[in-house]
Amino acid sequence: MAATTLRDRLYDYIRYADDKKVKAIYTMVEDEINQKYDPWEDPEYVKMLDKRVDDIKTGKVKGVSWEEVKGKFLLSKKK
């Protein structure tokens, strides 16, 4: 079963589960929930960012300037 399907099913289950079951599930994953995720310590994340930067530098992907992004956003708010 796909991870997105599992997430949806778990979400639906937890929304309607009784308090005792919700507390039990939370206890099982509490340590993971309380851990702070630092993307700079995640080698896969850093690798993905490096690839994106390389793609822009080599011209494989055309970047968009901040001014262009901001301008499009402001135009969309005027509609």
mmCIF file of C-alpha atoms in Angstrom:
data_model
loop_
_atom_site.group_PDB
_atom_site.id
_atom_site.type_symbol
_atom_site.label_atom_id
_atom_site.label_comp_id
_atom_site.label_asym_id
_atom_site.label_seq_id
_atom_site.Cartn_x
_atom_site.Cartn_y
_atom_site.Cartn_z
ATOM 1 C CA MET A 1 0.000 0.000 0.000
ATOM 2 C CA ALA A 2 1.356 3.442 -0.901
ATOM 3 C CA ALA A 3 2.612 5.700 1.883
ATOM 4 C CA THR A 4 0.065 8.392 0.993
ATOM 5 C CA THR A 5 -2.749 5.878 1.341
ATOM 6 C CA LEU A 6 -1.385 4.760 4.705
ATOM 7 C CA ARG A 7 -1.173 8.368 5.896
ATOM 8 C CA ASP A 8 -4.755 9.024 4.847
ATOM 9 C CA ARG A 9 -6.003 5.900 6.578
ATOM 10 C CA LEU A 10 -4.069 6.673 9.760
ATOM 11 C CA TYR A 11 -5.307 10.253 9.732
ATOM 12 C CA ASP A 12 -8.917 9.086 9.426
ATOM 13 C CA TYR A 13 -8.416 6.481 12.140
ATOM 14 C CA ILE A 14 -6.821 8.897 14.609
ATOM 15 C CA ARG A 15 -9.509 11.527 14.037
ATOM 16 C CA TYR A 16 -12.178 9.184 15.393
ATOM 17 C CA ALA A 17 -10.229 6.873 17.735
ATOM 18 C CA ASP A 18 -11.012 6.955 21.436
ATOM 19 C CA ASP A 19 -8.652 8.888 23.723
ATOM 20 C CA LYS A 20 -6.952 5.757 25.078
ATOM 21 C CA LYS A 21 -5.925 4.602 21.590
ATOM 22 C CA VAL A 22 -4.732 8.076 20.563
ATOM 23 C CA LYS A 23 -2.562 8.286 23.698
ATOM 24 C CA ALA A 24 -1.135 4.813 23.018
ATOM 25 C CA ILE A 25 -0.242 5.708 19.426
ATOM 26 C CA TYR A 26 1.286 8.994 20.552
ATOM 27 C CA THR A 27 3.397 7.212 23.173
ATOM 28 C CA MET A 28 4.806 4.960 20.444
ATOM 29 C CA VAL A 29 6.007 7.895 18.322
ATOM 30 C CA GLU A 30 6.510 10.618 20.938
ATOM 31 C CA ASP A 31 10.316 10.530 20.826
ATOM 32 C CA GLU A 32 10.326 10.960 17.046
ATOM 33 C CA ILE A 33 7.796 13.788 17.226
ATOM 34 C CA ASN A 34 9.910 15.635 19.786
ATOM 35 C CA GLN A 35 13.122 15.328 17.782
ATOM 36 C CA LYS A 36 13.971 18.477 15.908
ATOM 37 C CA TYR A 37 14.642 17.933 12.243
ATOM 38 C CA ASP A 38 17.689 19.769 10.972
ATOM 39 C CA PRO A 39 17.687 19.552 7.178
ATOM 40 C CA TRP A 40 21.373 20.549 7.056
ATOM 41 C CA GLU A 41 22.236 17.301 8.821
ATOM 42 C CA ASP A 42 20.230 15.252 6.319
ATOM 43 C CA PRO A 43 22.597 14.101 3.538
ATOM 44 C CA GLU A 44 19.709 13.443 1.116
ATOM 45 C CA TYR A 45 18.339 16.953 1.599
ATOM 46 C CA VAL A 46 21.755 18.548 1.066
ATOM 47 C CA LYS A 47 22.320 16.358 -2.002
ATOM 48 C CA MET A 48 18.956 17.462 -3.464
ATOM 49 C CA LEU A 49 19.774 21.138 -2.876
ATOM 50 C CA ASP A 50 23.222 20.720 -4.445
ATOM 51 C CA LYS A 51 21.624 19.120 -7.507
ATOM 52 C CA ARG A 52 19.151 21.992 -7.843
ATOM 53 C CA VAL A 53 21.916 24.575 -7.588
ATOM 54 C CA ASP A 54 23.973 22.691 -10.206
ATOM 55 C CA ASP A 55 20.933 22.517 -12.506
ATOM 56 C CA ILE A 56 20.539 26.285 -12.319
ATOM 57 C CA LYS A 57 24.270 26.979 -12.741
ATOM 58 C CA THR A 58 24.552 24.723 -15.798
ATOM 59 C CA GLY A 59 21.397 26.143 -17.371
ATOM 60 C CA LYS A 60 19.557 22.827 -17.235
ATOM 61 C CA VAL A 61 16.842 24.638 -15.273
ATOM 62 C CA LYS A 62 16.012 28.290 -15.797
ATOM 63 C CA GLY A 63 15.861 30.041 -12.467
ATOM 64 C CA VAL A 64 13.415 32.784 -11.596
ATOM 65 C CA SER A 65 14.541 35.968 -9.876
ATOM 66 C CA TRP A 66 13.033 37.100 -6.594
ATOM 67 C CA GLU A 67 11.742 40.225 -8.322
ATOM 68 C CA GLU A 68 9.864 38.101 -10.879
ATOM 69 C CA VAL A 69 8.334 35.907 -8.184
ATOM 70 C CA LYS A 70 7.325 38.928 -6.126
ATOM 71 C CA GLY A 71 5.881 40.673 -9.185
ATOM 72 C CA LYS A 72 3.756 37.667 -10.161
ATOM 73 C CA PHE A 73 2.533 37.332 -6.596
ATOM 74 C CA LEU A 74 1.567 40.988 -6.380
ATOM 75 C CA LEU A 75 -0.240 40.774 -9.726
ATOM 76 C CA SER A 76 -2.186 37.744 -8.562
ATOM 77 C CA LYS A 77 -3.339 39.665 -5.466
ATOM 78 C CA LYS A 78 -4.774 42.466 -7.607
ATOM 79 C CA LYS A 79 -7.204 40.109 -9.352
#
